[in-house]
Amino acid sequence: MKKVELPAAFVERVGQDPFLGDSLLHALDNEQPVAIRINSSKGNTVFEGLEEIPWSQHGFYLKERPIFTLDPHFHGGRYYPQEAGSQFIDSILRQLDLPEEPVILDLCAAPGGKSTLIADFLQGKGLLLANEVIQNRSRILKENLTKWGAKNSLVSNNDPQDFDGLKSLFDCILIDAPCSGEGMFRKDPDARNEWSTEAVNLCAGRQKRIVMDVWDSLKPNGYLIYSTCTFNSQENEDNVRWILEQTDSKIHAVELPLAKAGRDGIGHYALPSELKTEGFYVVVIQKLGEERIQKNKSKKKSTLTRLKPESWFNEWVSSDSEFVQWNNFLFAIPSGSGELVELLHSNLRIIKLGTELGEISRKGLIPNEALVLDSSILSDQIPDSALTHEQALHYLKGETFPLEGKHGFNTVSFEGTKLGWIKHLGNRFNNLYPKEWRIRMRID
């Protein structure tokens, strides 16, 4: 592949900025590191002996980039490939004074790396709303959070301005703002082609609008985590100064000793010239003011029905949950979250609602893929068939093959990682793996 040179105007900017230095330009032409983050709810026994990322509790470096598509553990949500710098969010969340059951919004969440990190941090407590404005990207976000398996997570497909009716609702809002992508120059050659000073100006203005669109949705004393994957001050420190001028807020200090303090001490950078990572900038802003009881109203009547647990639920679900029904579909959400979930569902376009258990039919429940991927609630009474690596890949392609099993719905797994459902018919089975998730590349 032909090398794409760094944009001349970018090189000139870096050369005039003593904060960055020429070492950054050299680093952007070096080989990029490969990092993943383990799903702690599904265990890390298959990842022993890897180099740890110092600032991330479940982050590791890989020695080389594998073909993730050919790893069944990846499809089963056992881990997520994520830049090491982005995993500074893990260290930040653990330093915030959040309530026992925090409500967190990941506003610009696709493809879902930081959302899965937040879900791991919450450990089933509180509620995560992951939002993405672009429809096709929101579907990818839903897929990744579903594979991660977290019933305390919802996914919405909304513009930030749609949150105007949800006042003082979130304890923490993460805005990984769309940016000019300078920190991706090593990873993505297209980012070099798309960069321009005009793009920087456009992104800086858009970032301001995004923040202000959801500012009222943040509780007083709540935290805004603002991040980008770019190096310039216009989208980072300058924007932070602007936010502080426009709002009653302050910078909340966090300790990130391995990161580089930002210009004038505003935020922190993960620079590829100093750490094994792509570029990343992050700062925490705390909203000031007195907390008031805010009664949010629904924009439309909720179409959810809260259900009492029925005996047949125990065949499928093992943990304590609330259950809601939408049309003929059954969902599990955290106990005590029903009112909040109804509020969000009636104000936003929700495309993932907790863990979808399945569709209620005349013959019983037709289980949904989300249930088998949520290890926290899946009943251990459901029969499972362990697959070899070759069988697992054929299953993930949507194929069938000879397999022993108990008649009816069975789960299939690879080395302890649940992959999906089959319906065993005795001498054969129906492959129920979602068509839109199936592997399309050749596996032989």
C-alpha positions as a LaTeX table, in Angstrom:
\begin{tabular}{lrrr}
\hline
Residue & $x$ (\AA) & $y$ (\AA) & $z$ (\AA) \\
\hline
Met1 & 0.00 & 0.00 & 0.00 \\
Lys2 & 1.35 & 3.40 & $-1.01$ \\
Lys3 & 2.40 & 5.56 & 1.92 \\
Val4 & 0.21 & 8.63 & 2.49 \\
Glu5 & 2.28 & 11.63 & 3.54 \\
Leu6 & 1.28 & 13.78 & 6.49 \\
Pro7 & $-0.62$ & 16.93 & 5.42 \\
Ala8 & 1.84 & 19.80 & 4.89 \\
Ala9 & $-0.27$ & 22.24 & 6.91 \\
Phe10 & $-0.37$ & 19.75 & 9.81 \\
Val11 & 3.42 & 19.31 & 9.72 \\
Glu12 & 3.82 & 23.09 & 9.77 \\
Arg13 & 1.42 & 23.41 & 12.74 \\
Val14 & 3.28 & 20.78 & 14.75 \\
Gly15 & 6.61 & 22.39 & 13.94 \\
Gln16 & 5.35 & 25.70 & 15.34 \\
Asp17 & 3.92 & 24.09 & 18.49 \\
Pro18 & 6.65 & 23.40 & 21.10 \\
Phe19 & 4.14 & 21.38 & 23.13 \\
Leu20 & 4.13 & 18.61 & 20.51 \\
Gly21 & 7.59 & 18.67 & 18.95 \\
Asp22 & 9.06 & 16.93 & 15.90 \\
Ser23 & 9.16 & 13.60 & 17.78 \\
Leu24 & 5.39 & 13.34 & 17.23 \\
Leu25 & 5.85 & 13.50 & 13.45 \\
His26 & 8.38 & 10.67 & 13.59 \\
Ala27 & 6.10 & 8.58 & 15.83 \\
Leu28 & 3.21 & 8.91 & 13.39 \\
Asp29 & 5.22 & 7.01 & 10.78 \\
Asn30 & 6.11 & 4.15 & 13.14 \\
Glu31 & 4.24 & 0.87 & 13.51 \\
Gln32 & 1.12 & 1.15 & 15.65 \\
Pro33 & 0.61 & $-0.95$ & 18.79 \\
Val34 & $-2.37$ & $-3.30$ & 19.09 \\
Ala35 & $-4.43$ & $-3.24$ & 22.28 \\
Ile36 & $-7.54$ & $-4.96$ & 23.59 \\
Arg37 & $-9.68$ & $-4.74$ & 26.71 \\
Ile38 & $-11.03$ & $-7.86$ & 28.41 \\
Asn39 & $-14.70$ & $-8.29$ & 29.33 \\
Ser40 & $-14.31$ & $-8.92$ & 33.05 \\
Ser41 & $-17.78$ & $-10.48$ & 33.32 \\
Lys42 & $-16.71$ & $-13.23$ & 30.91 \\
Gly43 & $-13.23$ & $-13.93$ & 32.32 \\
Asn44 & $-9.71$ & $-13.58$ & 30.90 \\
Thr45 & $-8.36$ & $-17.12$ & 31.15 \\
Val46 & $-7.70$ & $-17.27$ & 27.39 \\
Phe47 & $-5.52$ & $-14.14$ & 27.52 \\
Glu48 & $-2.84$ & $-15.03$ & 30.05 \\
Gly49 & 0.71 & $-13.78$ & 29.62 \\
Leu50 & $-0.08$ & $-10.53$ & 27.79 \\
Glu51 & 1.57 & $-7.16$ & 28.53 \\
Glu52 & $-0.72$ & $-5.06$ & 30.71 \\
Ile53 & $-1.73$ & $-1.48$ & 29.89 \\
Pro54 & $-0.72$ & 0.35 & 33.10 \\
Trp55 & $-3.68$ & 2.74 & 33.22 \\
Ser56 & $-6.43$ & 0.25 & 32.37 \\
Gln57 & $-7.57$ & $-2.45$ & 34.77 \\
His58 & $-8.47$ & $-4.91$ & 32.00 \\
Gly59 & $-6.38$ & $-3.60$ & 29.10 \\
Phe60 & $-3.58$ & $-5.53$ & 27.36 \\
Tyr61 & $-1.23$ & $-5.20$ & 24.40 \\
Leu62 & $-1.04$ & $-7.88$ & 21.73 \\
Lys63 & 2.29 & $-8.77$ & 20.14 \\
Glu64 & 0.78 & $-8.54$ & 16.67 \\
Arg65 & $-2.54$ & $-7.75$ & 15.03 \\
Pro66 & $-4.59$ & $-10.90$ & 14.52 \\
Ile67 & $-7.52$ & $-11.30$ & 12.15 \\
Phe68 & $-10.19$ & $-10.56$ & 14.76 \\
Thr69 & $-12.94$ & $-11.79$ & 12.42 \\
Leu70 & $-11.53$ & $-15.32$ & 12.70 \\
Asp71 & $-11.53$ & $-15.36$ & 16.51 \\
Pro72 & $-14.78$ & $-16.74$ & 18.02 \\
His73 & $-13.94$ & $-15.06$ & 21.34 \\
Phe74 & $-14.19$ & $-11.69$ & 19.61 \\
His75 & $-17.68$ & $-12.48$ & 18.29 \\
Gly76 & $-18.73$ & $-13.68$ & 21.74 \\
Gly77 & $-17.79$ & $-10.37$ & 23.39 \\
Arg78 & $-14.90$ & $-11.83$ & 25.40 \\
Tyr79 & $-12.82$ & $-8.75$ & 24.56 \\
Tyr80 & $-12.88$ & $-5.54$ & 22.51 \\
Pro81 & $-10.01$ & $-4.12$ & 20.40 \\
Gln82 & $-9.45$ & $-0.60$ & 21.72 \\
Glu83 & $-6.63$ & 1.92 & 21.51 \\
Ala84 & $-4.63$ & 2.04 & 24.71 \\
Gly85 & $-5.00$ & 5.82 & 25.03 \\
Ser86 & $-8.79$ & 5.61 & 24.99 \\
Gln87 & $-8.55$ & 3.29 & 27.97 \\
Phe88 & $-7.46$ & 6.21 & 30.16 \\
Ile89 & $-11.25$ & 6.59 & 30.59 \\
Asp90 & $-11.09$ & 3.52 & 32.85 \\
Ser91 & $-8.65$ & 5.24 & 35.22 \\
Ile92 & $-10.71$ & 8.45 & 35.18 \\
Leu93 & $-14.03$ & 6.78 & 36.02 \\
Arg94 & $-12.47$ & 5.11 & 39.06 \\
Gln95 & $-11.45$ & 8.53 & 40.42 \\
Leu96 & $-14.86$ & 10.21 & 40.18 \\
Asp97 & $-17.18$ & 10.60 & 43.15 \\
Leu98 & $-20.17$ & 8.89 & 41.59 \\
Pro99 & $-23.24$ & 7.51 & 43.38 \\
Glu100 & $-23.60$ & 3.76 & 44.01 \\
Glu101 & $-26.01$ & 3.45 & 41.06 \\
Pro102 & $-24.81$ & 6.10 & 38.57 \\
Val103 & $-26.67$ & 7.02 & 35.40 \\
Ile104 & $-24.12$ & 7.59 & 32.63 \\
Leu105 & $-24.57$ & 8.87 & 29.06 \\
Asp106 & $-22.05$ & 8.06 & 26.33 \\
Leu107 & $-23.24$ & 10.64 & 23.82 \\
Cys108 & $-21.17$ & 9.96 & 20.68 \\
Ala109 & $-20.74$ & 6.28 & 21.36 \\
Ala110 & $-20.29$ & 4.33 & 18.09 \\
Pro111 & $-18.70$ & 1.94 & 17.49 \\
Gly112 & $-18.89$ & 1.18 & 21.21 \\
Gly113 & $-15.41$ & 0.83 & 22.69 \\
Lys114 & $-15.92$ & 3.36 & 25.44 \\
Ser115 & $-19.48$ & 2.16 & 26.05 \\
Thr116 & $-18.26$ & $-1.37$ & 26.72 \\
Leu117 & $-15.60$ & 0.12 & 29.01 \\
Ile118 & $-18.29$ & 1.99 & 30.97 \\
Ala119 & $-20.42$ & $-1.15$ & 31.13 \\
Asp120 & $-17.46$ & $-3.03$ & 32.57 \\
Phe121 & $-16.85$ & $-0.25$ & 35.10 \\
Leu122 & $-20.50$ & $-0.31$ & 36.24 \\
Gln123 & $-20.43$ & $-4.08$ & 36.92 \\
Gly124 & $-24.18$ & $-4.30$ & 36.48 \\
Lys125 & $-24.97$ & $-1.31$ & 38.73 \\
Gly126 & $-26.65$ & 1.89 & 37.60 \\
Leu127 & $-27.58$ & 2.51 & 33.98 \\
Leu128 & $-25.67$ & 3.28 & 30.79 \\
Leu129 & $-27.29$ & 5.04 & 27.85 \\
Ala130 & $-25.11$ & 4.81 & 24.73 \\
Asn131 & $-26.18$ & 7.15 & 21.94 \\
Glu132 & $-25.22$ & 7.55 & 18.30 \\
Val133 & $-26.80$ & 10.03 & 15.89 \\
Ile134 & $-25.88$ & 8.24 & 12.63 \\
Gln135 & $-28.31$ & 5.37 & 12.07 \\
Asn136 & $-26.02$ & 2.75 & 10.52 \\
Arg137 & $-23.37$ & 3.44 & 13.17 \\
Ser138 & $-25.99$ & 3.10 & 15.90 \\
Arg139 & $-26.68$ & $-0.45$ & 14.68 \\
Ile140 & $-22.97$ & $-1.28$ & 15.05 \\
Leu141 & $-23.07$ & 0.23 & 18.55 \\
Lys142 & $-26.06$ & $-1.96$ & 19.43 \\
Glu143 & $-24.29$ & $-5.06$ & 18.13 \\
Asn144 & $-21.13$ & $-4.42$ & 20.15 \\
Leu145 & $-22.96$ & $-3.65$ & 23.38 \\
Thr146 & $-25.20$ & $-6.69$ & 22.89 \\
Lys147 & $-22.16$ & $-8.93$ & 22.44 \\
Trp148 & $-20.61$ & $-7.41$ & 25.56 \\
Gly149 & $-23.70$ & $-8.48$ & 27.53 \\
Ala150 & $-25.01$ & $-5.82$ & 29.93 \\
Lys151 & $-28.69$ & $-5.61$ & 30.84 \\
Asn152 & $-28.13$ & $-2.18$ & 32.42 \\
Ser153 & $-27.35$ & $-0.66$ & 29.01 \\
Leu154 & $-29.60$ & 1.02 & 26.46 \\
Val155 & $-28.76$ & 2.32 & 22.99 \\
Ser156 & $-30.43$ & 5.35 & 21.42 \\
Asn157 & $-30.26$ & 6.84 & 17.93 \\
Asn158 & $-30.69$ & 10.58 & 18.51 \\
Asp159 & $-29.19$ & 13.97 & 17.77 \\
Pro160 & $-27.73$ & 15.60 & 20.90 \\
Gln161 & $-30.42$ & 18.31 & 20.74 \\
Asp162 & $-33.05$ & 15.60 & 21.31 \\
Phe163 & $-31.94$ & 15.44 & 24.94 \\
Asp164 & $-33.40$ & 18.90 & 25.64 \\
Gly165 & $-36.34$ & 17.40 & 27.54 \\
Leu166 & $-34.16$ & 15.38 & 29.91 \\
Lys167 & $-32.98$ & 17.82 & 32.57 \\
Ser168 & $-30.43$ & 17.05 & 35.31 \\
Leu169 & $-30.67$ & 13.32 & 34.62 \\
Phe170 & $-27.12$ & 12.03 & 34.22 \\
Asp171 & $-24.41$ & 11.77 & 36.88 \\
Cys172 & $-21.75$ & 11.61 & 34.18 \\
Ile173 & $-21.71$ & 12.34 & 30.46 \\
Leu174 & $-18.90$ & 11.17 & 28.20 \\
Ile175 & $-18.52$ & 13.13 & 24.98 \\
Asp176 & $-15.89$ & 11.57 & 22.77 \\
Ala177 & $-16.43$ & 14.35 & 20.30 \\
Pro178 & $-16.20$ & 13.94 & 16.51 \\
Cys179 & $-12.89$ & 15.55 & 15.63 \\
Ser180 & $-10.32$ & 16.14 & 12.89 \\
Gly181 & $-8.71$ & 12.78 & 13.71 \\
Glu182 & $-5.05$ & 13.78 & 13.96 \\
Gly183 & $-4.50$ & 11.05 & 16.53 \\
Met184 & $-5.54$ & 8.44 & 13.94 \\
Phe185 & $-2.95$ & 9.44 & 11.32 \\
Arg186 & $-0.85$ & 6.35 & 12.04 \\
Lys187 & $-3.78$ & 3.93 & 12.17 \\
Asp188 & $-5.90$ & 5.26 & 9.30 \\
Pro189 & $-4.27$ & 6.71 & 6.15 \\
Asp190 & $-7.66$ & 8.10 & 5.09 \\
Ala191 & $-7.54$ & 10.41 & 8.11 \\
Arg192 & $-4.49$ & 12.08 & 6.59 \\
Asn193 & $-6.30$ & 12.69 & 3.31 \\
Glu194 & $-9.39$ & 14.10 & 5.01 \\
Trp195 & $-7.55$ & 16.52 & 7.33 \\
Ser196 & $-7.49$ & 20.27 & 6.66 \\
Thr197 & $-7.42$ & 23.48 & 8.67 \\
Glu198 & $-11.02$ & 24.02 & 7.55 \\
Ala199 & $-11.95$ & 20.61 & 9.01 \\
Val200 & $-10.36$ & 21.63 & 12.33 \\
Asn201 & $-12.44$ & 24.82 & 12.38 \\
Leu202 & $-15.60$ & 22.90 & 11.51 \\
Cys203 & $-15.01$ & 20.25 & 14.17 \\
Ala204 & $-14.26$ & 22.81 & 16.88 \\
Gly205 & $-17.59$ & 24.54 & 16.24 \\
Arg206 & $-19.53$ & 21.28 & 16.12 \\
Gln207 & $-17.97$ & 20.15 & 19.40 \\
Lys208 & $-19.19$ & 23.30 & 21.15 \\
Arg209 & $-22.74$ & 22.72 & 19.91 \\
Ile210 & $-22.72$ & 19.10 & 21.02 \\
Val211 & $-21.61$ & 19.98 & 24.54 \\
Met212 & $-24.17$ & 22.74 & 24.98 \\
Asp213 & $-26.99$ & 20.59 & 23.56 \\
Val214 & $-26.69$ & 18.18 & 26.49 \\
Trp215 & $-25.34$ & 20.44 & 29.22 \\
Asp216 & $-28.72$ & 20.79 & 30.93 \\
Ser217 & $-29.04$ & 16.99 & 31.02 \\
Leu218 & $-26.04$ & 16.79 & 33.36 \\
Lys219 & $-26.81$ & 16.93 & 37.07 \\
Pro220 & $-25.25$ & 19.71 & 39.18 \\
Asn221 & $-22.00$ & 18.32 & 40.62 \\
Gly222 & $-22.02$ & 15.79 & 37.78 \\
Tyr223 & $-19.05$ & 15.18 & 35.51 \\
Leu224 & $-18.54$ & 15.85 & 31.81 \\
Ile225 & $-15.69$ & 13.77 & 30.38 \\
Tyr226 & $-14.69$ & 15.53 & 27.15 \\
Ser227 & $-12.29$ & 13.74 & 24.82 \\
Thr228 & $-11.00$ & 13.80 & 21.25 \\
Cys229 & $-8.46$ & 11.86 & 19.20 \\
Thr230 & $-6.67$ & 14.98 & 18.01 \\
Phe231 & $-3.68$ & 17.11 & 19.05 \\
Asn232 & $-4.54$ & 20.73 & 18.31 \\
Ser233 & $-5.51$ & 23.21 & 21.03 \\
Gln234 & $-8.47$ & 24.54 & 19.03 \\
Glu235 & $-10.48$ & 21.34 & 19.51 \\
Asn236 & $-9.08$ & 20.66 & 22.97 \\
Glu237 & $-7.86$ & 23.30 & 25.43 \\
Asp238 & $-9.47$ & 26.24 & 23.60 \\
Asn239 & $-12.82$ & 24.47 & 23.58 \\
Val240 & $-12.49$ & 23.65 & 27.27 \\
Arg241 & $-11.87$ & 27.32 & 28.06 \\
Trp242 & $-14.96$ & 28.22 & 26.04 \\
Ile243 & $-17.10$ & 25.67 & 27.92 \\
Leu244 & $-15.91$ & 27.07 & 31.25 \\
Glu245 & $-16.84$ & 30.59 & 30.11 \\
Gln246 & $-20.31$ & 29.54 & 28.96 \\
Thr247 & $-21.24$ & 27.42 & 31.99 \\
Asp248 & $-21.01$ & 27.34 & 35.77 \\
Ser249 & $-18.32$ & 24.71 & 35.96 \\
Lys250 & $-14.72$ & 23.92 & 36.79 \\
Ile251 & $-12.00$ & 21.51 & 35.72 \\
His252 & $-11.99$ & 18.46 & 37.96 \\
Ala253 & $-8.44$ & 17.27 & 38.60 \\
Val254 & $-7.61$ & 13.62 & 37.96 \\
Glu255 & $-4.32$ & 11.78 & 38.36 \\
Leu256 & $-2.98$ & 10.32 & 35.12 \\
Pro257 & 0.76 & 10.19 & 35.86 \\
Leu258 & 1.77 & 8.49 & 32.60 \\
Ala259 & $-0.15$ & 10.94 & 30.41 \\
Lys260 & 1.19 & 14.35 & 29.38 \\
Ala261 & $-0.49$ & 17.33 & 31.02 \\
Gly262 & $-2.22$ & 19.51 & 28.43 \\
Arg263 & $-1.28$ & 23.05 & 27.49 \\
Asp264 & $-1.57$ & 25.30 & 30.57 \\
Gly265 & $-2.39$ & 22.17 & 32.56 \\
Ile266 & $-5.79$ & 21.75 & 30.91 \\
Gly267 & $-6.55$ & 18.03 & 30.53 \\
His268 & $-4.19$ & 15.24 & 29.52 \\
Tyr269 & $-2.77$ & 13.80 & 26.31 \\
Ala270 & $-1.76$ & 10.30 & 25.32 \\
Leu271 & 0.87 & 11.00 & 22.66 \\
Pro272 & 2.26 & 8.25 & 20.40 \\
Ser273 & 5.68 & 9.89 & 20.76 \\
Glu274 & 5.64 & 9.15 & 24.50 \\
Leu275 & 3.35 & 6.11 & 25.05 \\
Lys276 & 2.38 & 2.91 & 23.23 \\
Thr277 & $-0.86$ & 4.34 & 21.89 \\
Glu278 & $-2.54$ & 6.41 & 19.21 \\
Gly279 & $-3.36$ & 10.05 & 20.01 \\
Phe280 & $-5.96$ & 10.91 & 22.64 \\
Tyr281 & $-6.98$ & 13.99 & 24.66 \\
Val282 & $-9.24$ & 13.98 & 27.72 \\
Val283 & $-10.40$ & 16.40 & 30.41 \\
Val284 & $-12.98$ & 16.22 & 33.19 \\
Ile285 & $-15.29$ & 19.19 & 33.78 \\
Gln286 & $-17.53$ & 19.30 & 36.85 \\
Lys287 & $-20.84$ & 21.13 & 36.70 \\
Leu288 & $-21.44$ & 23.42 & 39.68 \\
Gly289 & $-24.67$ & 24.65 & 41.24 \\
Glu290 & $-27.21$ & 23.24 & 43.66 \\
Glu291 & $-28.98$ & 20.03 & 42.81 \\
Arg292 & $-32.74$ & 20.42 & 42.52 \\
Ile293 & $-35.45$ & 17.84 & 42.23 \\
Gln294 & $-36.23$ & 17.83 & 38.51 \\
Lys295 & $-39.38$ & 16.15 & 37.26 \\
Asn296 & $-38.85$ & 15.18 & 33.65 \\
Lys297 & $-41.91$ & 14.71 & 31.48 \\
Ser298 & $-42.31$ & 12.19 & 28.71 \\
Lys299 & $-42.61$ & 13.57 & 25.18 \\
Lys300 & $-44.95$ & 10.71 & 24.33 \\
Lys301 & $-46.77$ & 7.98 & 26.17 \\
Ser302 & $-44.60$ & 4.99 & 26.94 \\
Thr303 & $-45.47$ & 1.86 & 24.98 \\
Leu304 & $-43.65$ & $-0.40$ & 27.44 \\
Thr305 & $-45.53$ & $-2.74$ & 29.76 \\
Arg306 & $-43.91$ & $-3.75$ & 33.02 \\
Leu307 & $-44.45$ & $-7.41$ & 33.82 \\
Lys308 & $-44.38$ & $-9.46$ & 36.98 \\
Pro309 & $-41.96$ & $-12.42$ & 36.82 \\
Glu310 & $-43.67$ & $-15.60$ & 35.69 \\
Ser311 & $-42.56$ & $-19.13$ & 36.48 \\
Trp312 & $-41.55$ & $-19.88$ & 32.89 \\
Phe313 & $-39.05$ & $-16.99$ & 32.97 \\
Asn314 & $-36.89$ & $-19.17$ & 35.23 \\
Glu315 & $-36.24$ & $-21.53$ & 32.34 \\
Trp316 & $-34.25$ & $-18.78$ & 30.65 \\
Val317 & $-33.13$ & $-16.20$ & 33.23 \\
Ser318 & $-31.17$ & $-16.79$ & 36.43 \\
Ser319 & $-30.67$ & $-13.37$ & 38.04 \\
Asp320 & $-32.90$ & $-10.76$ & 39.65 \\
Ser321 & $-34.36$ & $-8.46$ & 37.01 \\
Glu322 & $-37.33$ & $-6.37$ & 36.06 \\
Phe323 & $-39.17$ & $-7.42$ & 32.93 \\
Val324 & $-40.78$ & $-5.18$ & 30.34 \\
Gln325 & $-42.68$ & $-6.00$ & 27.19 \\
Trp326 & $-42.78$ & $-4.00$ & 23.97 \\
Asn327 & $-45.16$ & $-5.41$ & 21.39 \\
Asn328 & $-44.40$ & $-9.15$ & 21.53 \\
Phe329 & $-40.81$ & $-8.74$ & 22.70 \\
Leu330 & $-39.60$ & $-9.37$ & 26.24 \\
Phe331 & $-36.70$ & $-7.51$ & 27.87 \\
Ala332 & $-34.79$ & $-7.75$ & 31.16 \\
Ile333 & $-33.66$ & $-4.53$ & 32.84 \\
Pro334 & $-32.06$ & $-3.93$ & 36.26 \\
Ser335 & $-34.39$ & $-4.12$ & 39.25 \\
Gly336 & $-35.64$ & $-0.66$ & 40.20 \\
Ser337 & $-34.87$ & 0.93 & 36.83 \\
Gly338 & $-38.34$ & 0.66 & 35.28 \\
Glu339 & $-39.39$ & 4.29 & 35.71 \\
Leu340 & $-36.11$ & 5.63 & 34.29 \\
Val341 & $-36.22$ & 3.20 & 31.37 \\
Glu342 & $-39.80$ & 4.27 & 30.56 \\
Leu343 & $-38.74$ & 7.93 & 30.64 \\
Leu344 & $-35.87$ & 7.31 & 28.23 \\
His345 & $-37.99$ & 5.12 & 25.97 \\
Ser346 & $-40.69$ & 7.78 & 25.69 \\
Asn347 & $-38.25$ & 10.64 & 24.95 \\
Leu348 & $-35.70$ & 8.99 & 22.67 \\
Arg349 & $-35.45$ & 6.49 & 19.83 \\
Ile350 & $-34.30$ & 3.46 & 21.81 \\
Ile351 & $-32.93$ & 0.61 & 19.68 \\
Lys352 & $-31.47$ & $-1.52$ & 22.50 \\
Leu353 & $-33.42$ & $-1.96$ & 25.72 \\
Gly354 & $-31.53$ & $-3.81$ & 28.43 \\
Thr355 & $-31.14$ & $-7.46$ & 27.45 \\
Glu356 & $-33.71$ & $-8.67$ & 24.93 \\
Leu357 & $-34.84$ & $-12.10$ & 26.06 \\
Gly358 & $-36.83$ & $-12.95$ & 22.97 \\
Glu359 & $-40.17$ & $-12.91$ & 21.21 \\
Ile360 & $-43.25$ & $-14.23$ & 22.95 \\
Ser361 & $-45.07$ & $-16.68$ & 20.70 \\
Arg362 & $-47.95$ & $-19.10$ & 21.16 \\
Lys363 & $-45.45$ & $-21.91$ & 21.71 \\
Gly364 & $-43.39$ & $-19.96$ & 24.27 \\
Leu365 & $-40.29$ & $-17.77$ & 24.06 \\
Ile366 & $-38.18$ & $-17.63$ & 20.92 \\
Pro367 & $-34.86$ & $-16.61$ & 22.51 \\
Asn368 & $-32.93$ & $-13.59$ & 21.28 \\
Glu369 & $-29.18$ & $-13.54$ & 20.68 \\
Ala370 & $-28.78$ & $-10.93$ & 23.45 \\
Leu371 & $-29.80$ & $-13.44$ & 26.12 \\
Val372 & $-27.11$ & $-15.99$ & 25.33 \\
Leu373 & $-24.46$ & $-13.24$ & 25.29 \\
Asp374 & $-25.40$ & $-11.86$ & 28.72 \\
Ser375 & $-23.64$ & $-14.21$ & 31.12 \\
Ser376 & $-25.08$ & $-12.37$ & 34.13 \\
Ile377 & $-28.64$ & $-13.53$ & 33.51 \\
Leu378 & $-28.56$ & $-16.60$ & 31.24 \\
Ser379 & $-29.83$ & $-19.68$ & 33.07 \\
Asp380 & $-27.23$ & $-22.41$ & 33.51 \\
Gln381 & $-29.98$ & $-25.00$ & 32.93 \\
Ile382 & $-29.99$ & $-24.44$ & 29.18 \\
Pro383 & $-28.10$ & $-27.20$ & 27.31 \\
Asp384 & $-24.88$ & $-26.13$ & 25.61 \\
Ser385 & $-22.80$ & $-27.66$ & 22.83 \\
Ala386 & $-19.07$ & $-26.95$ & 22.86 \\
Leu387 & $-17.66$ & $-26.32$ & 19.39 \\
Thr388 & $-14.19$ & $-26.71$ & 17.97 \\
His389 & $-12.55$ & $-23.66$ & 16.40 \\
Glu390 & $-13.46$ & $-24.85$ & 12.92 \\
Gln391 & $-17.07$ & $-25.58$ & 13.93 \\
Ala392 & $-17.34$ & $-22.20$ & 15.64 \\
Leu393 & $-16.31$ & $-20.34$ & 12.49 \\
His394 & $-18.75$ & $-22.32$ & 10.37 \\
Tyr395 & $-21.48$ & $-21.57$ & 12.92 \\
Leu396 & $-20.62$ & $-17.85$ & 12.80 \\
Lys397 & $-20.98$ & $-17.99$ & 9.00 \\
Gly398 & $-24.54$ & $-19.25$ & 9.49 \\
Glu399 & $-23.78$ & $-22.80$ & 8.37 \\
Thr400 & $-24.91$ & $-26.14$ & 9.80 \\
Phe401 & $-23.01$ & $-29.40$ & 10.37 \\
Pro402 & $-23.47$ & $-32.68$ & 12.30 \\
Leu403 & $-23.69$ & $-31.94$ & 16.03 \\
Glu404 & $-25.03$ & $-33.88$ & 18.97 \\
Gly405 & $-27.41$ & $-32.06$ & 21.27 \\
Lys406 & $-30.68$ & $-32.06$ & 23.16 \\
His407 & $-33.88$ & $-31.51$ & 21.18 \\
Gly408 & $-34.99$ & $-27.85$ & 21.28 \\
Phe409 & $-33.12$ & $-24.62$ & 21.92 \\
Asn410 & $-29.43$ & $-25.06$ & 22.78 \\
Thr411 & $-26.57$ & $-22.60$ & 23.18 \\
Val412 & $-23.24$ & $-23.14$ & 21.45 \\
Ser413 & $-19.88$ & $-22.06$ & 22.83 \\
Phe414 & $-16.16$ & $-22.04$ & 22.10 \\
Glu415 & $-13.70$ & $-22.50$ & 24.97 \\
Gly416 & $-16.31$ & $-21.24$ & 27.40 \\
Thr417 & $-17.38$ & $-18.24$ & 25.32 \\
Lys418 & $-21.08$ & $-18.35$ & 24.44 \\
Leu419 & $-21.69$ & $-17.62$ & 20.78 \\
Gly420 & $-25.39$ & $-18.02$ & 20.08 \\
Trp421 & $-28.43$ & $-20.26$ & 19.71 \\
Ile422 & $-29.30$ & $-23.30$ & 17.69 \\
Lys423 & $-32.57$ & $-25.19$ & 17.56 \\
His424 & $-31.74$ & $-28.88$ & 17.62 \\
Leu425 & $-34.08$ & $-31.08$ & 15.63 \\
Gly426 & $-32.56$ & $-34.46$ & 16.47 \\
Asn427 & $-30.44$ & $-35.31$ & 13.43 \\
Arg428 & $-29.74$ & $-31.69$ & 12.46 \\
Phe429 & $-30.06$ & $-28.14$ & 13.78 \\
Asn430 & $-31.25$ & $-24.73$ & 12.64 \\
Asn431 & $-28.57$ & $-22.05$ & 12.93 \\
Leu432 & $-30.12$ & $-19.04$ & 14.68 \\
Tyr433 & $-27.08$ & $-16.74$ & 14.56 \\
Pro434 & $-28.27$ & $-13.29$ & 13.35 \\
Lys435 & $-27.85$ & $-12.90$ & 9.60 \\
Glu436 & $-26.51$ & $-9.36$ & 9.89 \\
Trp437 & $-23.69$ & $-10.54$ & 12.19 \\
Arg438 & $-22.49$ & $-13.49$ & 10.16 \\
Ile439 & $-18.90$ & $-13.80$ & 8.93 \\
Arg440 & $-18.69$ & $-13.07$ & 5.22 \\
Met441 & $-15.00$ & $-13.63$ & 4.58 \\
Arg442 & $-13.56$ & $-17.01$ & 3.56 \\
Ile443 & $-12.39$ & $-19.10$ & 6.50 \\
Asp444 & $-10.48$ & $-21.89$ & 4.72 \\
\hline
\end{tabular}
